[in-house]
Short mmCIF file of C-alpha atoms in Angstrom, two decimals:
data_model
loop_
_atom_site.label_atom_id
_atom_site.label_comp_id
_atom_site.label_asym_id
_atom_site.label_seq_id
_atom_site.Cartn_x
_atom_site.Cartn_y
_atom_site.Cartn_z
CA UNK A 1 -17.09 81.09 -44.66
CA UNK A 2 -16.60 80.12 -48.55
CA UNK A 3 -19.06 77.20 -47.92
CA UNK A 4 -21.56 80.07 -46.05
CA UNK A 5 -21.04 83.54 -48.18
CA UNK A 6 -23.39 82.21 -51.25
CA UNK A 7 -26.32 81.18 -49.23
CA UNK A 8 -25.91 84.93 -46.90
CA UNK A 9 -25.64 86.24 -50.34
CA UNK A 10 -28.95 84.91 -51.30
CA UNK A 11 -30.80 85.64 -48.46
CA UNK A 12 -29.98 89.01 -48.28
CA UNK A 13 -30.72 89.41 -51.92
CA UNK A 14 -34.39 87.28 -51.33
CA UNK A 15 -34.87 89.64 -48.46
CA UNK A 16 -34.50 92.93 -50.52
CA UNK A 17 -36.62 91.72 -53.10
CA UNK A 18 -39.32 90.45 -50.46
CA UNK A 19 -39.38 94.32 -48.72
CA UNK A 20 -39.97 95.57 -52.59
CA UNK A 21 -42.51 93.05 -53.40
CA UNK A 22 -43.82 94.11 -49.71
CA UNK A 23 -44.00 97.72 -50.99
CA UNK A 24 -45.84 97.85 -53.81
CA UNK A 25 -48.72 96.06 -51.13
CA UNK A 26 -48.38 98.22 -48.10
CA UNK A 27 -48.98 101.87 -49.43
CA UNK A 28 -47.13 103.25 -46.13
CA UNK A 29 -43.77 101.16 -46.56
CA UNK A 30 -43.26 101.67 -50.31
CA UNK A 31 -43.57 105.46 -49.12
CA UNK A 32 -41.19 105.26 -46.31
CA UNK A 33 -39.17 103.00 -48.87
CA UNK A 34 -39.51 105.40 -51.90
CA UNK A 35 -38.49 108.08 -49.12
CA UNK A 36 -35.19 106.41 -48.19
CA UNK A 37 -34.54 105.55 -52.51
CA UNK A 38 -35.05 101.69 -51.65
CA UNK A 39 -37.00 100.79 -54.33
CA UNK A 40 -34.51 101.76 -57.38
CA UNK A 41 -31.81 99.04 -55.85
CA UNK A 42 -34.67 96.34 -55.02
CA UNK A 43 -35.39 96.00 -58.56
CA UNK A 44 -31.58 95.28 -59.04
CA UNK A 45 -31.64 92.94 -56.17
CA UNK A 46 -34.63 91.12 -57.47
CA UNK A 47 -32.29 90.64 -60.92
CA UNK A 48 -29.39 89.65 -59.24
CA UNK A 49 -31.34 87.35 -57.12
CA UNK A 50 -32.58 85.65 -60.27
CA UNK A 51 -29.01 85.39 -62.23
CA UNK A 52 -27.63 84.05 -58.60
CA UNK A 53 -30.51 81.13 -58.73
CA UNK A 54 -29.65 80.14 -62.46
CA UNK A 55 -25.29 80.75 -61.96
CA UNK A 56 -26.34 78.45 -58.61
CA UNK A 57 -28.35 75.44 -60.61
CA UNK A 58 -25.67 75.36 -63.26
CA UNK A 59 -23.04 73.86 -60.49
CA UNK A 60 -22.18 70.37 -60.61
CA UNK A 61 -24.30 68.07 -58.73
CA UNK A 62 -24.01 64.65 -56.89
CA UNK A 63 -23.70 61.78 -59.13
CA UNK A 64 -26.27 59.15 -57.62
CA UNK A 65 -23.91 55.72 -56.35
CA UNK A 66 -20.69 57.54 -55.84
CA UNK A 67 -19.98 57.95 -51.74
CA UNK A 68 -17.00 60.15 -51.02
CA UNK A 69 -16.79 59.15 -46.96
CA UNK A 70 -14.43 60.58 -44.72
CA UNK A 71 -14.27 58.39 -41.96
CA UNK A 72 -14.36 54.30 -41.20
CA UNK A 73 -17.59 54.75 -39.17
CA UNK A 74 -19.12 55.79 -42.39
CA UNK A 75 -19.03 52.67 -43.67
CA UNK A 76 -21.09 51.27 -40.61
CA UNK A 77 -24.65 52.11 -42.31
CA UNK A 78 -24.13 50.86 -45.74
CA UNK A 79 -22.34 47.62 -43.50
CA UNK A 80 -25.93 47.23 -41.82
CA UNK A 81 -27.81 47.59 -44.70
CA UNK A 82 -26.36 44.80 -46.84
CA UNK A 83 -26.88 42.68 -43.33
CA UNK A 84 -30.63 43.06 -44.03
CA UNK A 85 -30.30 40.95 -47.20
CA UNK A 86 -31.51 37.00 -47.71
CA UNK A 87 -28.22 36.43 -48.68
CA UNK A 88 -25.22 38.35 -47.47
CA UNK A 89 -22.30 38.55 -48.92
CA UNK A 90 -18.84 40.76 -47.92
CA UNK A 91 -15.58 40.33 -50.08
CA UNK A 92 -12.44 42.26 -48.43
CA UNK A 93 -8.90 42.35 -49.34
CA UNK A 94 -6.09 44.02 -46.94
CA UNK A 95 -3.45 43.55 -44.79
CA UNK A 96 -4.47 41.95 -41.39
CA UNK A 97 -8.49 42.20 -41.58
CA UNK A 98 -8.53 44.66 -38.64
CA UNK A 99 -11.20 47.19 -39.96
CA UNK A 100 -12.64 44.58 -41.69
CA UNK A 101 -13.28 42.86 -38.35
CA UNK A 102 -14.35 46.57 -36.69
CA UNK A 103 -16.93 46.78 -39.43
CA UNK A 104 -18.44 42.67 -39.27
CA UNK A 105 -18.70 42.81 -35.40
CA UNK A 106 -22.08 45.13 -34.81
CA UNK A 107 -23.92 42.95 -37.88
CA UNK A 108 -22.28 39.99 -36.56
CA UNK A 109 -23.08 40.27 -32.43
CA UNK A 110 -26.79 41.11 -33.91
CA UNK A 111 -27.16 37.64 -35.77
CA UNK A 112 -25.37 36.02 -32.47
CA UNK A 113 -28.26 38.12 -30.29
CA UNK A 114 -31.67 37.38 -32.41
CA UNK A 115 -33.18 35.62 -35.56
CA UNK A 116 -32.89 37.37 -38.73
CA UNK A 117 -34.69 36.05 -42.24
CA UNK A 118 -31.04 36.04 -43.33
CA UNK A 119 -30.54 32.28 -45.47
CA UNK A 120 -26.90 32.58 -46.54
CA UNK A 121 -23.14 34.63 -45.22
CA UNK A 122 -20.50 34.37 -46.78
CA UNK A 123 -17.08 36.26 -46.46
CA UNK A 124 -14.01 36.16 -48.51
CA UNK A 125 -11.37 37.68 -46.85
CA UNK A 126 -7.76 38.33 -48.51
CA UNK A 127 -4.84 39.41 -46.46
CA UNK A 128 -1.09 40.29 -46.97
CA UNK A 129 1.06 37.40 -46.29
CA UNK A 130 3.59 38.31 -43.79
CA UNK A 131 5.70 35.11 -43.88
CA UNK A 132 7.84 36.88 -46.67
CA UNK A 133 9.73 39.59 -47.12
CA UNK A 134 8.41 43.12 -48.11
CA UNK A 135 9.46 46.33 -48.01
CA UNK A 136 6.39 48.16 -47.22
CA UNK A 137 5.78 48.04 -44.39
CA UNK A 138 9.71 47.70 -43.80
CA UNK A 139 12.66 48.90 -41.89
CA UNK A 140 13.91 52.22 -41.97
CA UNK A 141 17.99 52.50 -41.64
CA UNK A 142 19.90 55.50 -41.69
CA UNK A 143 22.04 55.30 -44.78
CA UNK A 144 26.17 55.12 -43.73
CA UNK A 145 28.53 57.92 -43.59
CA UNK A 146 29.94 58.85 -46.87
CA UNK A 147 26.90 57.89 -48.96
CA UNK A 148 25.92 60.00 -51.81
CA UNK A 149 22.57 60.80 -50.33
CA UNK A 150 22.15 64.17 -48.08
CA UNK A 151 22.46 63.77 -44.62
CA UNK A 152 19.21 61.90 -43.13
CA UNK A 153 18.50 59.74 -45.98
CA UNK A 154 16.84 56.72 -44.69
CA UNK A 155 17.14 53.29 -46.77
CA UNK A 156 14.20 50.42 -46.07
CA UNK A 157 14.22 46.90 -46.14
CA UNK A 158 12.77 44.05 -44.75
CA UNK A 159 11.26 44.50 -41.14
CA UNK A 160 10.91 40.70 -40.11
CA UNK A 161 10.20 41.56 -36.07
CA UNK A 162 7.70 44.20 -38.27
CA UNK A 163 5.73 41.23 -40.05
CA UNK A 164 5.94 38.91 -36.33
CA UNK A 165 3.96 42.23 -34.89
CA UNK A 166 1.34 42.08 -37.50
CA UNK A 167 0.89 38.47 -37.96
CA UNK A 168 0.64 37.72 -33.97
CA UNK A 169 -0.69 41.38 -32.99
CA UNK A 170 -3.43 41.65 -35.68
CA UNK A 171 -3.82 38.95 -38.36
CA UNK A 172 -4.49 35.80 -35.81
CA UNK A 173 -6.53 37.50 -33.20
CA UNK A 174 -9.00 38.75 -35.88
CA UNK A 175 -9.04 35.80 -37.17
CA UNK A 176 -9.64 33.79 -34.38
CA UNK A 177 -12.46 36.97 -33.15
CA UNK A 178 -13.89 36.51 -36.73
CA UNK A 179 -14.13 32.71 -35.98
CA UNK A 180 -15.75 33.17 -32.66
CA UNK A 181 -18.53 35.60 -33.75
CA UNK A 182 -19.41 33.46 -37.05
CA UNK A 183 -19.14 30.52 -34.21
CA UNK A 184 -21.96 32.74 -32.02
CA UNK A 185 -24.24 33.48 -34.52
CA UNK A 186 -23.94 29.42 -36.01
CA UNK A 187 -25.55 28.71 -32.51
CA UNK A 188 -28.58 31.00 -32.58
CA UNK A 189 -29.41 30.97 -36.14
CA UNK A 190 -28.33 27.21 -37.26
CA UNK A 191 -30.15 27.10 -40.63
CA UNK A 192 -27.88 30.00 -41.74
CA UNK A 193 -25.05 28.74 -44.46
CA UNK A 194 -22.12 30.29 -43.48
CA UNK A 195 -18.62 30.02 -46.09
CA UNK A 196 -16.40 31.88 -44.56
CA UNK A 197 -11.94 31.62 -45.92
CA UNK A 198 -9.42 33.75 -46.05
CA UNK A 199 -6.64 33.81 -48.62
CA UNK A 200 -3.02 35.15 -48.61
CA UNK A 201 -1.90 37.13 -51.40
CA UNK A 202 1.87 37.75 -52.58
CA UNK A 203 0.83 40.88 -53.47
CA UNK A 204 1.25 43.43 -51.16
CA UNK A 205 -2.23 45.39 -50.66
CA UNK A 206 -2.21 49.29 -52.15
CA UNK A 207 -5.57 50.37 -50.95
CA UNK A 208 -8.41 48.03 -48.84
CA UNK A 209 -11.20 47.19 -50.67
CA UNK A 210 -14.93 46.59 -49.12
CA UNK A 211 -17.66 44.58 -51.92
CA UNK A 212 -21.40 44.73 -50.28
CA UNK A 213 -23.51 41.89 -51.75
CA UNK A 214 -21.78 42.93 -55.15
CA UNK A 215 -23.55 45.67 -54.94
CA UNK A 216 -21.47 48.25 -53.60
CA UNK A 217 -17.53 48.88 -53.47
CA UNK A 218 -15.64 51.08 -51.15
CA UNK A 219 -11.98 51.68 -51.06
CA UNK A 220 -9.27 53.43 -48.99
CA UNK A 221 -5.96 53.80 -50.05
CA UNK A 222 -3.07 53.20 -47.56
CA UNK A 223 -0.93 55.93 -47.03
CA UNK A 224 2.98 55.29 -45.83
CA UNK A 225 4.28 56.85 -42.70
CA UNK A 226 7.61 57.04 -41.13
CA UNK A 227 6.91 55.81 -37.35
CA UNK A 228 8.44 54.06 -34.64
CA UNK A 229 6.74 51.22 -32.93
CA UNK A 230 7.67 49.21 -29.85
CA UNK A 231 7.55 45.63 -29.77
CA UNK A 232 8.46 43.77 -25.47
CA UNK A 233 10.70 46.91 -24.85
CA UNK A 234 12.45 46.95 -28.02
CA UNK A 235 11.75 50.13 -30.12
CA UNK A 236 12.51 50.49 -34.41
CA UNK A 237 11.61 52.39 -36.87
CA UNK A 238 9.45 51.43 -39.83
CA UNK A 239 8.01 52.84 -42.96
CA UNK A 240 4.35 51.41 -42.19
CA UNK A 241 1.41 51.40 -44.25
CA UNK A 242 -0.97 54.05 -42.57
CA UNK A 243 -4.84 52.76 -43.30
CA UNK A 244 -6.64 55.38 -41.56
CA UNK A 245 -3.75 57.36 -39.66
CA UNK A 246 -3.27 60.12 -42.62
CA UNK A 247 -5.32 61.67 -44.29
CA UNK A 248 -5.33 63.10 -48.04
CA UNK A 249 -7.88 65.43 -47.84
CA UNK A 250 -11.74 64.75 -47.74
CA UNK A 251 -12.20 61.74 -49.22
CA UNK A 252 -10.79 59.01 -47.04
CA UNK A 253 -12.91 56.23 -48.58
CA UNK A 254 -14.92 56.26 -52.14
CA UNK A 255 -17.30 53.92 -53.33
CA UNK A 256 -19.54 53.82 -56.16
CA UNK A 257 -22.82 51.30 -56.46
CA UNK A 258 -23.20 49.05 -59.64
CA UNK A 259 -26.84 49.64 -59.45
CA UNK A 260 -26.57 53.78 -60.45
CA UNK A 261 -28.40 54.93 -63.05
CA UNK A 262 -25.16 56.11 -64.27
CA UNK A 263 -23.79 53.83 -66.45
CA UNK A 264 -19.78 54.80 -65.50
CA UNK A 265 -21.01 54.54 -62.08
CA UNK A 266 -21.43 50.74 -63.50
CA UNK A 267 -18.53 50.33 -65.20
CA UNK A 268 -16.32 51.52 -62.40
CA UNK A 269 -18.06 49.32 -59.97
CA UNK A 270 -17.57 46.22 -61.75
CA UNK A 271 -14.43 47.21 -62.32
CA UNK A 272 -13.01 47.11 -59.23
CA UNK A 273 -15.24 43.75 -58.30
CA UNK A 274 -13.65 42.21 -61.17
CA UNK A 275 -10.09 42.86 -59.96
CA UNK A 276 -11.41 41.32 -56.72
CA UNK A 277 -13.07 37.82 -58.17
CA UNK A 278 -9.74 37.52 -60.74
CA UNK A 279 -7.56 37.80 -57.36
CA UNK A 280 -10.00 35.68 -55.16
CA UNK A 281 -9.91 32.78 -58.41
CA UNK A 282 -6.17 33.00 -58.60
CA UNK A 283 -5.48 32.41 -54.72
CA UNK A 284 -7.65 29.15 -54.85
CA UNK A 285 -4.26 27.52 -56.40
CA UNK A 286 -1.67 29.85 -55.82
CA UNK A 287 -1.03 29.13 -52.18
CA UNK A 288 2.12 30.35 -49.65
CA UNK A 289 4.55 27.84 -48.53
CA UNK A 290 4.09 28.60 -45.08
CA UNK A 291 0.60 30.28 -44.47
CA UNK A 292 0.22 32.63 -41.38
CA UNK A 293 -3.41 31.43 -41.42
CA UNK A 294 -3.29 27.47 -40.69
CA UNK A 295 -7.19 26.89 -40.91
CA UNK A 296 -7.96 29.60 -43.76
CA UNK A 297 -12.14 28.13 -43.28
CA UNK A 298 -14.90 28.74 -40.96
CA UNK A 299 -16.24 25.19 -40.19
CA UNK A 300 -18.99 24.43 -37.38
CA UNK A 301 -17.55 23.34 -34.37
CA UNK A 302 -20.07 20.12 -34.76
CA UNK A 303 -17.61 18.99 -37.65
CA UNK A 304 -14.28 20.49 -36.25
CA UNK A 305 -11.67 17.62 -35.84
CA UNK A 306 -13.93 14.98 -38.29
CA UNK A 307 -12.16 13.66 -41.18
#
């Protein structure tokens, strides 16, 4: 109803003035009007009408390149549209790649299924590595008897059957689905040049982050949840990093485009592709001991196994 009661508003005050405006034209309605005392409070609607028009212009409007989206499948369009480029580029950072992988599979299965004019793909991918230990996502423990905390106070710590979940549940089957699909479209579109790595990072992700061509930037910020999840019969609790589970009101995802007219539109933009590139150049020779990824790049299966 708030979003409804200003337009009903106006169109009850556009249809008073219309019926005036009406009876000044039609001799027997501005009677039957002027009969009734109509007219007196039309001319009053008719000024109302006009200081609700300028009060209603004077509202903030949409900034051109900012997207406030409130759901993944949001992100499918702008996803397609940066697939119709000569050369395609997607940069994501996150924990296990899962939405990333939801997002590249439509453009993906379409450059597997036909030609496209598409010359170059290229996808850098950073992930959490889950070789370590973290505390988010972590275990949850019920603090001991006698603590000074109130009764239910959890404490969290490492969750290391946690991080074998994610890294055999999610990080190396998208991985080995992203390698399949860039495998499929290799076959029907051969003169494509396809880099495709992905690169751990000690850091543990706060939000994902989605780069279109270096055009456009999207990010959603993970939430934290206190769940329970059940791993071959064996059931813990967690404090888990909730990507799309929760959700902080409207704006789920927000993105701006570094080609706005507005020039903090810009800024912003680069901003955040900035943070990306210094992270991307800084994993090239900061590497984990033990990587959950063993073959971080895409290579044709032609050249798999040479050298």
């Amino acid at each position: 109803m708030n979003e409804w009661k200003p337009r009903l508003v106006k169109w009850l005050l556009a249809l008073v003035a219309v019926l005036a405006l009406a009876a000044e034209i039609i001799a027997p309605l501005g009677n039957a009007l002027k009969g009734q005392g109509f007219l007196g409070g039309s001319f009053a609607a008719l000024i109302a009408l006009i200081l609700f028009d300028a009060i209603s212009d004077s509202e903030p409007r949409e900034v051109s390149g900012v997207y406030v989206l409130a759901h993944l499948n949001d992100l499918r369009d702008p996803f397609r549209e940066a697939f119709e480029a000569r050369r395609v580029r997607v940069d994501f950072s996150g924990f296990t790649m899962q939405t990333l992988i939801d997002l590249l599979r439509g453009p993906l299965e379409r450059m597997a299924d036909e030609e496209v004019r598409t010359q170059e793909l290229t996808l850098h991918v950073i992930i959490a590595h889950l070789n370590l230990p973290m505390s988010l996502p972590g275990r949850l423990d019920p603090a001991p008897d006698g603590s000074r905390h109130p009764p239910g106070t959890l404490y969290f710590a490492d969750a290391p059957e946690n991080r074998l979940r994610m890294r055999e549940d999610f990080t190396k089957p998208r991985w080995n689905d992203l390698k399949e699909l860039l495998d499929r479209v290799h076959e029907r579109n051969p003169g494509i040049a396809i880099t495709c790595e992905v690169r751990e990072s000690p850091q543990i992700p706060e939000r994902k982050f989605y780069i279109l061509n270096q055009e456009k930037i999207f990010y959603a910020p993970y939430g934290i949840v206190d769940t329970r999840v059940r791993r071959h019969d064996a059931l813990y609790r967690i404090l888990d990093t909730a990507g799309f589970g929760l959700r902080y009101g409207k704006a789920r995802i927000i993105g701006w485009d570094a080609r706005s007219p507005s020039r903090s539109t810009q800024a912003i933009a680069e901003h955040h592709m900035e943070w990306h590139r210094n992270l991307w150049e800084k994993l090239d020779y900061i590497k984990p001991e033990t990587p959950v990824i063993a073959d971080p790049r895409w290579v044709p299966p032609e050249h798999r196994g040479v050298g």
